[in-house]
Short mmCIF file of C-alpha atoms in Angstrom, two decimals:
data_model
loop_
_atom_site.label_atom_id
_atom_site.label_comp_id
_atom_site.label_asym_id
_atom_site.label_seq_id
_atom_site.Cartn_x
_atom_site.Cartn_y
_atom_site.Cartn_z
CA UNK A 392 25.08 -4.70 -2.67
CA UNK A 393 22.88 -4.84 0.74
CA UNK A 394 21.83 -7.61 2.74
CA UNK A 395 19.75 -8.20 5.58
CA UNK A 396 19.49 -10.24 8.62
CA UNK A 397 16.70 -11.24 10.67
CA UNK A 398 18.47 -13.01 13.71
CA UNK A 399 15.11 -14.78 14.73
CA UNK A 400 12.47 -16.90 12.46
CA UNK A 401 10.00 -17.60 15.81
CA UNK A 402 8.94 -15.26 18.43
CA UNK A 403 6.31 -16.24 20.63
CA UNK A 404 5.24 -13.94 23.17
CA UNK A 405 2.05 -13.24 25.43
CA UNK A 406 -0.31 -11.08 25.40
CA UNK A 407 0.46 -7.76 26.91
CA UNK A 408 4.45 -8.63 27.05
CA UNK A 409 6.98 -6.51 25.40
CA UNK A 410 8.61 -8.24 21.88
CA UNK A 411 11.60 -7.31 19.97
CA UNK A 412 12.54 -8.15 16.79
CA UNK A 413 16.52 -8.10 15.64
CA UNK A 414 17.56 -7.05 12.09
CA UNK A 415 21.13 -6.28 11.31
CA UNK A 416 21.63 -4.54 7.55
CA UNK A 417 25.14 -4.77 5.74
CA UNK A 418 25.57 -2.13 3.14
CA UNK A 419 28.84 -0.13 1.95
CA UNK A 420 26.71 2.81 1.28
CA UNK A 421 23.89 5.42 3.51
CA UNK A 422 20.37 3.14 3.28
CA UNK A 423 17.08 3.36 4.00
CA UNK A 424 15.33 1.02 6.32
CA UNK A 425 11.67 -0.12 6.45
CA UNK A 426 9.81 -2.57 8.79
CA UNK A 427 6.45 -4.46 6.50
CA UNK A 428 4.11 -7.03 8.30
CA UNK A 429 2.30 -9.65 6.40
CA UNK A 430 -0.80 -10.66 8.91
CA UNK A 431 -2.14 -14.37 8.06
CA UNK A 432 -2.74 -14.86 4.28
CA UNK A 433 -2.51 -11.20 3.15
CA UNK A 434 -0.25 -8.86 1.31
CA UNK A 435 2.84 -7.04 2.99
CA UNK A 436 1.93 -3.51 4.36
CA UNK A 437 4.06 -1.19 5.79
CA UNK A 438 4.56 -0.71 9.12
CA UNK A 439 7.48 2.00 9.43
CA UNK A 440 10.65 3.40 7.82
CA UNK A 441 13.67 5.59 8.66
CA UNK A 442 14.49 7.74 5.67
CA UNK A 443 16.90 10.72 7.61
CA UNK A 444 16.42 12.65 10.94
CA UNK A 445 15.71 11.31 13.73
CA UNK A 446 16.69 7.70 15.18
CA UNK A 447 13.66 6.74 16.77
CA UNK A 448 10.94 6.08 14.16
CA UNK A 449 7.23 5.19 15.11
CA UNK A 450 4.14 3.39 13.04
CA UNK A 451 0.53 4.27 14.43
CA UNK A 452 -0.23 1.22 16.11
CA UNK A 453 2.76 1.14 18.67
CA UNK A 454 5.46 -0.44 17.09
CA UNK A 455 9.11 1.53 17.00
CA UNK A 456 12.56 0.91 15.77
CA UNK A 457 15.77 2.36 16.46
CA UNK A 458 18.59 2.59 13.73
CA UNK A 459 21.56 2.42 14.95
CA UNK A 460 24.34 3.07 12.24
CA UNK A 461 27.49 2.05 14.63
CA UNK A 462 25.45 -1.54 14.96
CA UNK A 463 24.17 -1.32 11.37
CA UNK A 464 21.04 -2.15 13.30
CA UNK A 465 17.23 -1.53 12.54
CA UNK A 466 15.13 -3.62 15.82
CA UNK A 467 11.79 -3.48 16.08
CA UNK A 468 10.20 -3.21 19.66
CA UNK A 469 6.66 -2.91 21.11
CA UNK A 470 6.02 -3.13 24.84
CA UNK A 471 3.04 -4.61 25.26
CA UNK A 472 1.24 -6.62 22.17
CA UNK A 473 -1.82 -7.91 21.50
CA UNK A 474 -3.23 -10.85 20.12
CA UNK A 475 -3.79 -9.13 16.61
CA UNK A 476 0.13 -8.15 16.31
CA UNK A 477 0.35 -11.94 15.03
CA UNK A 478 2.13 -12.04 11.73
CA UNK A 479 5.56 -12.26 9.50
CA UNK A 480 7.60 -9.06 9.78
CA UNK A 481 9.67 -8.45 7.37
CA UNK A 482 13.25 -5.90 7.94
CA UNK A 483 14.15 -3.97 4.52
CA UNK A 484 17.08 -2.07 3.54
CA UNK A 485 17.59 -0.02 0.19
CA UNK A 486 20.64 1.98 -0.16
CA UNK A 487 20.57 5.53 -1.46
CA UNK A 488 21.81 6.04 -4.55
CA UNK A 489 20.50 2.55 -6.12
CA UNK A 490 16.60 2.99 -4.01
CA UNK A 491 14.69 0.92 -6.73
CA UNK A 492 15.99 -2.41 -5.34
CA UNK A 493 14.18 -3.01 -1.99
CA UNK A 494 16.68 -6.55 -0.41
CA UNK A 495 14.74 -8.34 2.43
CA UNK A 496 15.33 -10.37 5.43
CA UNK A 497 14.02 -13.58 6.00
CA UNK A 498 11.10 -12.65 8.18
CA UNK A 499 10.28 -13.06 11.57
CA UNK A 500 7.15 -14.39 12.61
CA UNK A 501 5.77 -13.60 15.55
CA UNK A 502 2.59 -15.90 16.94
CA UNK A 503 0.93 -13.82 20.13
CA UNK A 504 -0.95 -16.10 22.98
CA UNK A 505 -3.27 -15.19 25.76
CA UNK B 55 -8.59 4.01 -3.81
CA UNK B 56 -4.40 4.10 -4.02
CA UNK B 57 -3.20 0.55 -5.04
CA UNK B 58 -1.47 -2.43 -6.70
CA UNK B 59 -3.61 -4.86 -8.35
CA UNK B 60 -2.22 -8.28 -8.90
CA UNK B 61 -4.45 -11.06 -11.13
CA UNK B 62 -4.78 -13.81 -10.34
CA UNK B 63 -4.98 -14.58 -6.90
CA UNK B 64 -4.75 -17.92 -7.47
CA UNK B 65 -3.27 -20.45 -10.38
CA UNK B 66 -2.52 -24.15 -10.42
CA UNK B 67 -0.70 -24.79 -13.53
CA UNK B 68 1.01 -27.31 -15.88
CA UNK B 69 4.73 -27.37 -16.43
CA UNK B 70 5.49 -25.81 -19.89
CA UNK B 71 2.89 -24.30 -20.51
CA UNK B 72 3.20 -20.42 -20.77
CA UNK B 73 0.92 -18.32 -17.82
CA UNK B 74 0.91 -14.47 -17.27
CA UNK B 75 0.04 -12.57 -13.79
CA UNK B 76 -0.85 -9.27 -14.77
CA UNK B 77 -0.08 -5.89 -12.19
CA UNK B 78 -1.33 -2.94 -12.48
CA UNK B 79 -0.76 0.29 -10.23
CA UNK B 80 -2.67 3.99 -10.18
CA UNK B 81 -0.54 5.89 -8.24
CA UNK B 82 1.27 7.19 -11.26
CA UNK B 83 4.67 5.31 -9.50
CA UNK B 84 7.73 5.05 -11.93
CA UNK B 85 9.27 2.13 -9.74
CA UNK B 86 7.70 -0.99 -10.14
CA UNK B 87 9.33 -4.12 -9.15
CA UNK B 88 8.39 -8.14 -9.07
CA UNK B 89 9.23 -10.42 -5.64
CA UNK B 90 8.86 -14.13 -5.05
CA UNK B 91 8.30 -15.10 -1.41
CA UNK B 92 9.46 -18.42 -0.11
CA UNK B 93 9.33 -20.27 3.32
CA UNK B 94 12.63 -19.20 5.06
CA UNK B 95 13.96 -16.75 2.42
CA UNK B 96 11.43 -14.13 3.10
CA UNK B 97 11.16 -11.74 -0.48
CA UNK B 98 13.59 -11.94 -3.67
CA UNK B 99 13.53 -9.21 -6.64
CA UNK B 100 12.97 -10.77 -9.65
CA UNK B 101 12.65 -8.34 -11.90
CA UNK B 102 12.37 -4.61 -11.40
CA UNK B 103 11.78 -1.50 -13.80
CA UNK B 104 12.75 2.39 -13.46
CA UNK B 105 10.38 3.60 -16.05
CA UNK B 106 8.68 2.50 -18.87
CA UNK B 107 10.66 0.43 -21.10
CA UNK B 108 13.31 0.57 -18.85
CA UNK B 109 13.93 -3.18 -16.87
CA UNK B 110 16.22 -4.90 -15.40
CA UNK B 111 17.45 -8.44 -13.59
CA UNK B 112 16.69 -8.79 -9.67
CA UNK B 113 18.51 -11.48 -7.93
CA UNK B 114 16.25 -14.29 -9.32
CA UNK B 115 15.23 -13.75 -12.77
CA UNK B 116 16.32 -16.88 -14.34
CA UNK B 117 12.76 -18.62 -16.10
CA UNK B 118 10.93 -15.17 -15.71
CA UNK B 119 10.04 -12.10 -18.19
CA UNK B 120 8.22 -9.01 -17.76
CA UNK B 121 7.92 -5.81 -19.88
CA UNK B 122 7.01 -2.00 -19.01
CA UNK B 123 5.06 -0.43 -22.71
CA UNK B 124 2.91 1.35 -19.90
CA UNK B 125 3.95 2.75 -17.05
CA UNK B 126 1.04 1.62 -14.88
CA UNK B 127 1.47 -1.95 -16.23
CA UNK B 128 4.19 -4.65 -15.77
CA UNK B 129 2.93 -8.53 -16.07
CA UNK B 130 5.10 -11.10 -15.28
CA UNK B 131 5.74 -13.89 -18.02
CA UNK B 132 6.64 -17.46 -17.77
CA UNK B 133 7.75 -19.09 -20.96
CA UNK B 134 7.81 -22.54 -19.46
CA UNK B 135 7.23 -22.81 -16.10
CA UNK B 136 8.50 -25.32 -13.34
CA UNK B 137 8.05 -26.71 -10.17
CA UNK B 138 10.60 -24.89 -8.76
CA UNK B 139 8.80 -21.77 -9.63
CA UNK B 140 5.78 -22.69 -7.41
CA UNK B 141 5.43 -19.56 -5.11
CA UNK B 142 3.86 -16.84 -4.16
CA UNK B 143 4.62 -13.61 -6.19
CA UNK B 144 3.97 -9.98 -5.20
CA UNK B 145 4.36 -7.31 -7.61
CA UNK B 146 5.73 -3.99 -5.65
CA UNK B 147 5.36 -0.03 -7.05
CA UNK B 148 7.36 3.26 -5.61
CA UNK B 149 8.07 6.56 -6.01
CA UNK B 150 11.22 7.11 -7.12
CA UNK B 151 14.04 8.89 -5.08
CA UNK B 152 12.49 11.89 -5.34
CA UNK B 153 9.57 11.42 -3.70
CA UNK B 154 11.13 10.52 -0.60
CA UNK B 155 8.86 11.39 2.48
CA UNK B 156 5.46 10.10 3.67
CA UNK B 157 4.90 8.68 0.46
CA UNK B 158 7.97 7.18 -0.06
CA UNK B 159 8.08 2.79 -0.24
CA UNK B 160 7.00 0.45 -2.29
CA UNK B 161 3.14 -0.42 -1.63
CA UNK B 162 2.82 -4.46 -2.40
CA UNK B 163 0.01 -6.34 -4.24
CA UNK B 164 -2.23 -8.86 -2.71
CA UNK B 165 -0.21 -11.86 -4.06
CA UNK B 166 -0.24 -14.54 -6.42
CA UNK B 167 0.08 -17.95 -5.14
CA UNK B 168 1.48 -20.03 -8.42
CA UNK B 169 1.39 -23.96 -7.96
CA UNK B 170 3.39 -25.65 -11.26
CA UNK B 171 2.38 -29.44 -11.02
#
């Protein structure tokens, strides 16, 4: 079975200033890793995942996370964020040969000021 | 447009007394999979299914049901409900492992926030 941690519930952070969010996976087995965000009083969307490949994955609006298998470590960093980055992100881990269960951590949220 | 359709948004109900939430996906996904959300324990599977007719326990299923006789369909039942089963519930569909790629991941539902009084 997989787990998940998400080593911070609160991150507040100003405008324009750099945030990262830790998420450690445990897991006997290869995984896959995803990053959702639930913005205020919506549905969870998906914001990136590393399947294979590369390290270093990317989502469109300037978020990126790094796995790092030695760490068993998935964080999520953006450099400079903006008041509309507010919401609950949520680390994910499936392992490979079982990928129907999807195991969560217990969100981060992160509240953005000016 | 590509999506999971949870109904209803919204429902206050009355312990005992058997409720529903219907989900429905068009993406032609085989994986579909039911979560409850709670403050400080972020999402826990429920119930999940591989295919049609094919389901199985999550890591909270105790007090819920749910079938799969289509594959774009899999409600949620509960028989009696509780007020420890007040929540909010997203139903979840994915590819399976072969689609793995850019349209690999489970795409989520809006959400059904459940109140049993």
């Amino acid at each position: 079975a997989q787990s998940v941690t998400q080593l911070d519930s609160q991150v507040p952070v100003f405008e324009e200033a750099p945030v990262e969010l830790r998420c450690n996976y445990s897991s006997s087995v290869s995984v896959y890793l995803f990053w959702y965000v639930q913005y205020p009083n919506q549905g969870l969307q998906l914001l990136l995942k590393y399947l294979s490949g590369s390290t270093l994955v990317e989502s469109i609006n300037g978020f990126e996370a790094e796995f790092n298998k030695s760490q068993t470590s998935f964080h999520l960093r953006k450099p400079s964020v903006h008041i509309s980055d507010t919401a609950e992100y949520f680390c994910a881990v499936t392992n490979r040969s079982n990928d129907y269960k999807l195991s969560f951590g217990a969100g981060t949220t992160v509240t953005v000021r000016a | 447009e590509a999506q999971v359709t949870q109904n209803p948004r919204y429902l206050i109900t009355v312990t005992g007394k058997k409720l529903t939430v219907t989900c429905s996906q068009n993406m032609n996904h085989e994986y579909m999979s039911w979560y409850r959300q709670d403050p400080g324990l972020g999402l826990r599977q429920i119930y999940y299914s591989m295919n049609v007719e094919v389901t199985d326990k999550g890591d909270v299923p105790e007090g819920y049901k749910v079938s799969r006789k289509e594959k774009r369909n899999f409600p949620l039942i509960l028989e009696s409900p509780s007020p420890n089963q007040t929540s909010l519930y997203f139903c979840a569909s994915s590819l399976n492992s072969l689609g793995t790629g850019n349209n690999y991941g489970y795409t989520f539902g809006s959400g059904t926030r459940l109140t049993v009084v």
